[in-house]
mmCIF file of C-alpha atoms and ligand atoms in Angstrom:
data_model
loop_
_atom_site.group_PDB
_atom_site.id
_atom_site.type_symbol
_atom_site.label_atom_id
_atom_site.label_comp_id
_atom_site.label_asym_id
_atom_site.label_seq_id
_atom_site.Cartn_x
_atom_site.Cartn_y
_atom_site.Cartn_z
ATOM 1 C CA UNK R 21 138.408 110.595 110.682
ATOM 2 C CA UNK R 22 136.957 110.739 106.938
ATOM 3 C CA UNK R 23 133.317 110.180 107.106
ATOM 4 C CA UNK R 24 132.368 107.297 104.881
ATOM 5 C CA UNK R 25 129.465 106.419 102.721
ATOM 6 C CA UNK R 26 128.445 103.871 105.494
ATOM 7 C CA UNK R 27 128.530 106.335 108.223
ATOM 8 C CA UNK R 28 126.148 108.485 106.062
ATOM 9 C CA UNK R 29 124.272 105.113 105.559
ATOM 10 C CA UNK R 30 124.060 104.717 108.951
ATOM 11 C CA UNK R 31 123.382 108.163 110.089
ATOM 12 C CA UNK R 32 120.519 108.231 107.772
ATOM 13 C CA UNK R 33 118.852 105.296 109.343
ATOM 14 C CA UNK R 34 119.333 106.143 112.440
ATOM 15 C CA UNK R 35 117.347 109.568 111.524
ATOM 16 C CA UNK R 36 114.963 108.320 109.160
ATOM 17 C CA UNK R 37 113.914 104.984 110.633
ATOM 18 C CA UNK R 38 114.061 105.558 114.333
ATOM 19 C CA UNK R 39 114.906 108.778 116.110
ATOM 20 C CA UNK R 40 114.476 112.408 113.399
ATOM 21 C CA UNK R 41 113.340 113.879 116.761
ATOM 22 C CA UNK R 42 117.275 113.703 118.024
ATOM 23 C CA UNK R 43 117.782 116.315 114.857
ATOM 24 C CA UNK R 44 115.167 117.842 115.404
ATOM 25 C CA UNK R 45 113.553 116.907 112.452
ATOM 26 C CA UNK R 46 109.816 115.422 111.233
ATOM 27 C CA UNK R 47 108.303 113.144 108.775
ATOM 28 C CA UNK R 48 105.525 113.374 107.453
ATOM 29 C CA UNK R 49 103.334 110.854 107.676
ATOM 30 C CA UNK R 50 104.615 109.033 104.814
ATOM 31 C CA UNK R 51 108.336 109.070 106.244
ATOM 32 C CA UNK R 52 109.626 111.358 103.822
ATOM 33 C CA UNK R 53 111.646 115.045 105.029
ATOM 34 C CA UNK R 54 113.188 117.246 103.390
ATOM 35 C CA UNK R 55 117.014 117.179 102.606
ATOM 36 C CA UNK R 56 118.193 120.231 103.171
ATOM 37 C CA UNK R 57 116.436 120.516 106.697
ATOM 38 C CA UNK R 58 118.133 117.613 107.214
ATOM 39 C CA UNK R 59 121.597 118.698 106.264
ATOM 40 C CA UNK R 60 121.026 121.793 108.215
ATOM 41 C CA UNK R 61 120.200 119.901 111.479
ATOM 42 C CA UNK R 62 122.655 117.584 110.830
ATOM 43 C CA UNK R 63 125.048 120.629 110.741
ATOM 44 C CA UNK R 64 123.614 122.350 113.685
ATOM 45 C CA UNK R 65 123.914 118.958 115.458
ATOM 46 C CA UNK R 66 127.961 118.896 114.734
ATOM 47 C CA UNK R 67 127.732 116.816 111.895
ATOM 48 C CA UNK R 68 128.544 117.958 108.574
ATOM 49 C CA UNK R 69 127.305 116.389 105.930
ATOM 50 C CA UNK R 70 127.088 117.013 101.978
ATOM 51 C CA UNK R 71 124.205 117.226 99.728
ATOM 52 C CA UNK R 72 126.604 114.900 97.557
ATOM 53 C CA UNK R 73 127.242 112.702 100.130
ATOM 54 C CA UNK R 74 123.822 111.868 101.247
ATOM 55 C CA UNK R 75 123.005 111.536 96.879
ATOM 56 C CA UNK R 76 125.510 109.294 96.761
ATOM 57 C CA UNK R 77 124.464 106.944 99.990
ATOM 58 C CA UNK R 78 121.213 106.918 98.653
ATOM 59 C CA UNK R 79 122.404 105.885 95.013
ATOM 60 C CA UNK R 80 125.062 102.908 96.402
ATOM 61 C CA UNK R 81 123.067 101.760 99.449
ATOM 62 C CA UNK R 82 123.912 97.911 98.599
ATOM 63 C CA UNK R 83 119.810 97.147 99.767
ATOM 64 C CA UNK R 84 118.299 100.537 97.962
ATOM 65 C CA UNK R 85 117.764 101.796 101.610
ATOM 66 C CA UNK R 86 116.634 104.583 100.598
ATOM 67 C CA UNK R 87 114.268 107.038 98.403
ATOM 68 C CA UNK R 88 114.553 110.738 97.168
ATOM 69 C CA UNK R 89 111.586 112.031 96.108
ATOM 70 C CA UNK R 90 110.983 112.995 92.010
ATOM 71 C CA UNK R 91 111.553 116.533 92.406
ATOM 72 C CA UNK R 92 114.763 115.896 94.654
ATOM 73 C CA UNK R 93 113.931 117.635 97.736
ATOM 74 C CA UNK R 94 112.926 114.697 100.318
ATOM 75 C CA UNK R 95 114.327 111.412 101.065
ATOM 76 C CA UNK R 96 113.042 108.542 103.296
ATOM 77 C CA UNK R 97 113.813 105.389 104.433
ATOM 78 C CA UNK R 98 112.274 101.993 102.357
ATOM 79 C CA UNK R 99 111.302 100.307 104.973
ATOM 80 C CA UNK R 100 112.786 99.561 108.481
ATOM 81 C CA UNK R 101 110.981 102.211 110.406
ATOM 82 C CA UNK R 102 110.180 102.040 114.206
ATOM 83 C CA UNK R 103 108.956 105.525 114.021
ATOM 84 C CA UNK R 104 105.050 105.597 112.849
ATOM 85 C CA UNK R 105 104.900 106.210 109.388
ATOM 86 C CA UNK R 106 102.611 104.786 106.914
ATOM 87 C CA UNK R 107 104.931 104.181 103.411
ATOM 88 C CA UNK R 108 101.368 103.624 101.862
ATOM 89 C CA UNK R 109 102.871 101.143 100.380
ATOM 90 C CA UNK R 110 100.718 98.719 97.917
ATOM 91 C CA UNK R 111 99.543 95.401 99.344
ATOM 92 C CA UNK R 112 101.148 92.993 97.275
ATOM 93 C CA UNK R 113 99.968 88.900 96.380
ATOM 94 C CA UNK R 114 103.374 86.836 98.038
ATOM 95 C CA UNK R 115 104.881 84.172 95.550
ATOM 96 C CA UNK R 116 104.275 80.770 96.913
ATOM 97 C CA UNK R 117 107.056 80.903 99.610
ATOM 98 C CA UNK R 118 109.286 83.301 101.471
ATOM 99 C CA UNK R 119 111.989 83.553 103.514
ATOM 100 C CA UNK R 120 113.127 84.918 106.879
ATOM 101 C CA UNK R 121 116.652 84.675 108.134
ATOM 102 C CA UNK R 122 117.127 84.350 112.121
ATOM 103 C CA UNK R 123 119.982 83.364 114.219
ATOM 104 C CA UNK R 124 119.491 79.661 116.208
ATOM 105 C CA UNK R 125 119.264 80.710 119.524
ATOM 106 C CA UNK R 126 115.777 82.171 118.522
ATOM 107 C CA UNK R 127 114.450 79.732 116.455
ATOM 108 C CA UNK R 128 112.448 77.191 119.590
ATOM 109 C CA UNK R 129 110.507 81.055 120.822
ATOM 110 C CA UNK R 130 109.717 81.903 117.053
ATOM 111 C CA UNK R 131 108.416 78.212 115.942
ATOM 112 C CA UNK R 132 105.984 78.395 119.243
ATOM 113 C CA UNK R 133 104.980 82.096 119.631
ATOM 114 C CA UNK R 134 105.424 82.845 115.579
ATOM 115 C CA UNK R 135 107.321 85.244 113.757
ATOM 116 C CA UNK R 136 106.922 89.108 115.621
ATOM 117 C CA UNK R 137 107.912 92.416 114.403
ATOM 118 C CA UNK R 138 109.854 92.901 117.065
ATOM 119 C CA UNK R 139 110.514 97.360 117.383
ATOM 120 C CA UNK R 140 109.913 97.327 113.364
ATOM 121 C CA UNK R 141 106.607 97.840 111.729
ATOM 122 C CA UNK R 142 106.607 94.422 110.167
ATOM 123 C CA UNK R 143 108.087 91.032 109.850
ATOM 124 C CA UNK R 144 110.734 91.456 107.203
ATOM 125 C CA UNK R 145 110.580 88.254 104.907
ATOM 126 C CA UNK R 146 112.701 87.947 101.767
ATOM 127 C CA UNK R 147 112.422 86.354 98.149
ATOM 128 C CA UNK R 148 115.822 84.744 97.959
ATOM 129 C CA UNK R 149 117.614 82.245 100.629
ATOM 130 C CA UNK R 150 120.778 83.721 100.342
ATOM 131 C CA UNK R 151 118.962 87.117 101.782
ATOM 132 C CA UNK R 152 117.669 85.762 104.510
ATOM 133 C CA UNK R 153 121.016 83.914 105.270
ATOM 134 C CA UNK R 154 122.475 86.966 105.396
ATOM 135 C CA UNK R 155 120.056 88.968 107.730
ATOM 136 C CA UNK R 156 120.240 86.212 110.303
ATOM 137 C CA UNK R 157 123.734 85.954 110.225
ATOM 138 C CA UNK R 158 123.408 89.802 111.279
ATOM 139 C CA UNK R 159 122.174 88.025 114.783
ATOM 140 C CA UNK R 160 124.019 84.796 115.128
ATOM 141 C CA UNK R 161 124.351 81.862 113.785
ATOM 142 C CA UNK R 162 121.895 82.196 110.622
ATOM 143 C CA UNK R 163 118.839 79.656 110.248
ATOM 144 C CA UNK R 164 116.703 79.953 107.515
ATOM 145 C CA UNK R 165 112.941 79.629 107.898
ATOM 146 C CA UNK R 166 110.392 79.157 104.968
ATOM 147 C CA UNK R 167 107.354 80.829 105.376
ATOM 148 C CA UNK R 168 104.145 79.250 103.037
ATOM 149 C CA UNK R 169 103.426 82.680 102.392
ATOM 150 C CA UNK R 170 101.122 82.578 99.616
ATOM 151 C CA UNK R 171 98.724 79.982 102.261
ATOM 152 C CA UNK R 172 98.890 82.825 104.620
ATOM 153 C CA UNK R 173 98.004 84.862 101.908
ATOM 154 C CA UNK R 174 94.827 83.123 100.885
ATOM 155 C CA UNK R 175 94.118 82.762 104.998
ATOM 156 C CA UNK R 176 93.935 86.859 105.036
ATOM 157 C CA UNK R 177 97.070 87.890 105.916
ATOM 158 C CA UNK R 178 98.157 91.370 104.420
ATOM 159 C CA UNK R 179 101.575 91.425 102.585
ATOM 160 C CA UNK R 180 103.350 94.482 101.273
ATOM 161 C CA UNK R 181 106.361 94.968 98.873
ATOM 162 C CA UNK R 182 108.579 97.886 99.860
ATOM 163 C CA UNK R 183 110.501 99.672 96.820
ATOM 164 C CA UNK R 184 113.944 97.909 97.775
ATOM 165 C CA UNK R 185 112.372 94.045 97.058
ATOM 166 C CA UNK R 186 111.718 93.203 100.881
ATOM 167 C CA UNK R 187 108.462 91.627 101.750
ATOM 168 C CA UNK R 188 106.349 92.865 104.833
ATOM 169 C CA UNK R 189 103.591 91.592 107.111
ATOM 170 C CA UNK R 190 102.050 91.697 110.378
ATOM 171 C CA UNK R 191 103.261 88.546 112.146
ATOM 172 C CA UNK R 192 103.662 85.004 110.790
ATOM 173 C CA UNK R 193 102.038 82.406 113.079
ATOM 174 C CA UNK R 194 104.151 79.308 113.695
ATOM 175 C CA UNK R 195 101.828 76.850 111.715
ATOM 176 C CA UNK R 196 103.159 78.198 108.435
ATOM 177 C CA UNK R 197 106.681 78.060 109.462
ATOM 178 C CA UNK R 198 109.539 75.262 108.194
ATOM 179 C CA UNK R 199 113.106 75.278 109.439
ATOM 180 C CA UNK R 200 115.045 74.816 106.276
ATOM 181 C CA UNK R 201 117.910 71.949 107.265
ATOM 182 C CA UNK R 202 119.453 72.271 103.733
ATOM 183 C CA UNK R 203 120.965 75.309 103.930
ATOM 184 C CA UNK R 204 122.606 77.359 106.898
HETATM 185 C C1 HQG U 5 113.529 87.645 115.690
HETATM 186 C C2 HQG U 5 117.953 94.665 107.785
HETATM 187 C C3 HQG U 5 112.183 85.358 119.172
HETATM 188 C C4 HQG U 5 113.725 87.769 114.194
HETATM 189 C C5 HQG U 5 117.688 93.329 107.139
HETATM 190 C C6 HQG U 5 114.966 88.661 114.140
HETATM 191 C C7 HQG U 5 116.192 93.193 107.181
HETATM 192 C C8 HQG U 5 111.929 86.523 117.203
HETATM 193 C C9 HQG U 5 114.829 89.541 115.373
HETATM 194 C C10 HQG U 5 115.752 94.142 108.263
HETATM 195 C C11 HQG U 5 110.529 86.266 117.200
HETATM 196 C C12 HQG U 5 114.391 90.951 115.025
HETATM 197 C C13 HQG U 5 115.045 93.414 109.381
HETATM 198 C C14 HQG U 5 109.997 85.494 118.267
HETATM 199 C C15 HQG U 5 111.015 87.395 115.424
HETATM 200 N N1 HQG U 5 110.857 85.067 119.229
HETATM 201 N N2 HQG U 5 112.742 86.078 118.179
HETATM 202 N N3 HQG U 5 108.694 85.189 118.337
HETATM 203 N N4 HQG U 5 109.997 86.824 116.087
HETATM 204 N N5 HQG U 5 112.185 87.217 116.087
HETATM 205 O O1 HQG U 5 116.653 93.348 113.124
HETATM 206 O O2 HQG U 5 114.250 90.585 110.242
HETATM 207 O O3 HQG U 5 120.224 96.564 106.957
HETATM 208 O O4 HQG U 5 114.266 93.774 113.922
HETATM 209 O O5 HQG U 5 113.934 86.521 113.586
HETATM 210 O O6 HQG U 5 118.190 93.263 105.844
HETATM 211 O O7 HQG U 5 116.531 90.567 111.412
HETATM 212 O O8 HQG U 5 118.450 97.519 108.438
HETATM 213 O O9 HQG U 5 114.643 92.141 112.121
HETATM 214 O O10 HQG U 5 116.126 87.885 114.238
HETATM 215 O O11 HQG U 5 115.530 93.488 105.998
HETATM 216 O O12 HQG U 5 118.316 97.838 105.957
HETATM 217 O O13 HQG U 5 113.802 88.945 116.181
HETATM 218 O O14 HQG U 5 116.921 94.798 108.731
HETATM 219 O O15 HQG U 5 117.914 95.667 106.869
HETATM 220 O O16 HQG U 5 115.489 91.613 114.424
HETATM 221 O O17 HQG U 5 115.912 92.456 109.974
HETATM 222 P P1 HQG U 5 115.308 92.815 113.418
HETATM 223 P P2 HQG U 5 115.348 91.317 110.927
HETATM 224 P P3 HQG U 5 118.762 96.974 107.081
#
């Protein structure tokens, strides 16, 4: 079967976010490795993969998924890690709201315990509705959630913008969560 740029998509993910250890690979502690280790493990692991190929995942990923480093030689992942890395990533003042996209059946546990980071490193929250519709509708049915984020914000809570537009924090307690009725 042809392996398409999803699969690579995918496969990168898989490698960069959670498990480089299954290829035998490491990232440094900013997530990034190089490319051509990675091809070669990749190869040694029975997949074959092309320098080309992984260039042009990283180029069409529809959510800029991923980043290849100025001189070309290492890529990592934007943001979506379970594996410790630190993305020293700049902490970032939040607009006035965000948004976070869920699926129903989770919505009663998140509006008493809060908003959790789950395996990730950080709540992912997102400028735009339609976003968040989207990455709920990856669970279930999608419900959309505002979060007052700049309030949090001026409370003490950290935020961070990754380089592909997604907002990040530690947890969102419930008290600055609305379910939005409008839409989804
Ligand atoms: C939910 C995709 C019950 C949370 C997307 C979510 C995103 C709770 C699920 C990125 C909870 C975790 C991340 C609580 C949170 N009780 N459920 N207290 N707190 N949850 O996949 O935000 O395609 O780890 O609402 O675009 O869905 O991978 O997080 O439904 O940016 O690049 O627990 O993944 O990007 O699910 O998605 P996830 P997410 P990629």
């Amino acid at each position: 079967m042809k392996t398409t740029t999803k699969d690579i998509s995918k496969f990168l993910s898989f490698i960069l976010r959670h498990q480089p250890e299954s290829m035998g690979i490491e990232l440094d502690e900013q997530g990034w490795t190089s490319i051509s280790k990675l091809i070669g493990q990749a190869g040694l692991h029975g997949k074959s993969i092309k320098l080309a190929d992984v260039q042009e995942a990283v180029k069409t990923s529809d959510k800029q998924r991923f980043a290849i480093s100025e001189d070309g030689l290492m890529i990592r992942a934007n943001q979506g890690h379970s594996v410790k890395v630190d993305l020293a990533l700049p902490q970032t003042t939040p607009p006035e709201i965000l948004f976070h996209g869920t699926a129903s059946r989770f919505v009663a546990s998140i509006m008493k315990d809060g908003l959790r980071p789950g395996s990730r490193h950080h709540v992912h929250l997102s400028a735009k509705q339609e976003t968040a519709k989207t990455v709920g509708a990856r669970h279930g049915v999608p419900v959309i959630l505002t979060v007052r984020a700049k309030a949090m914000h001026d409370a003490g809570h950290t935020f961070y913008l990754s380089a592909n537009g997604v907002w990040l924090c530690d947890t969102v307690p419930p008290q600055y969560l609305t379910r939005n009725t409008d839409h989804a």
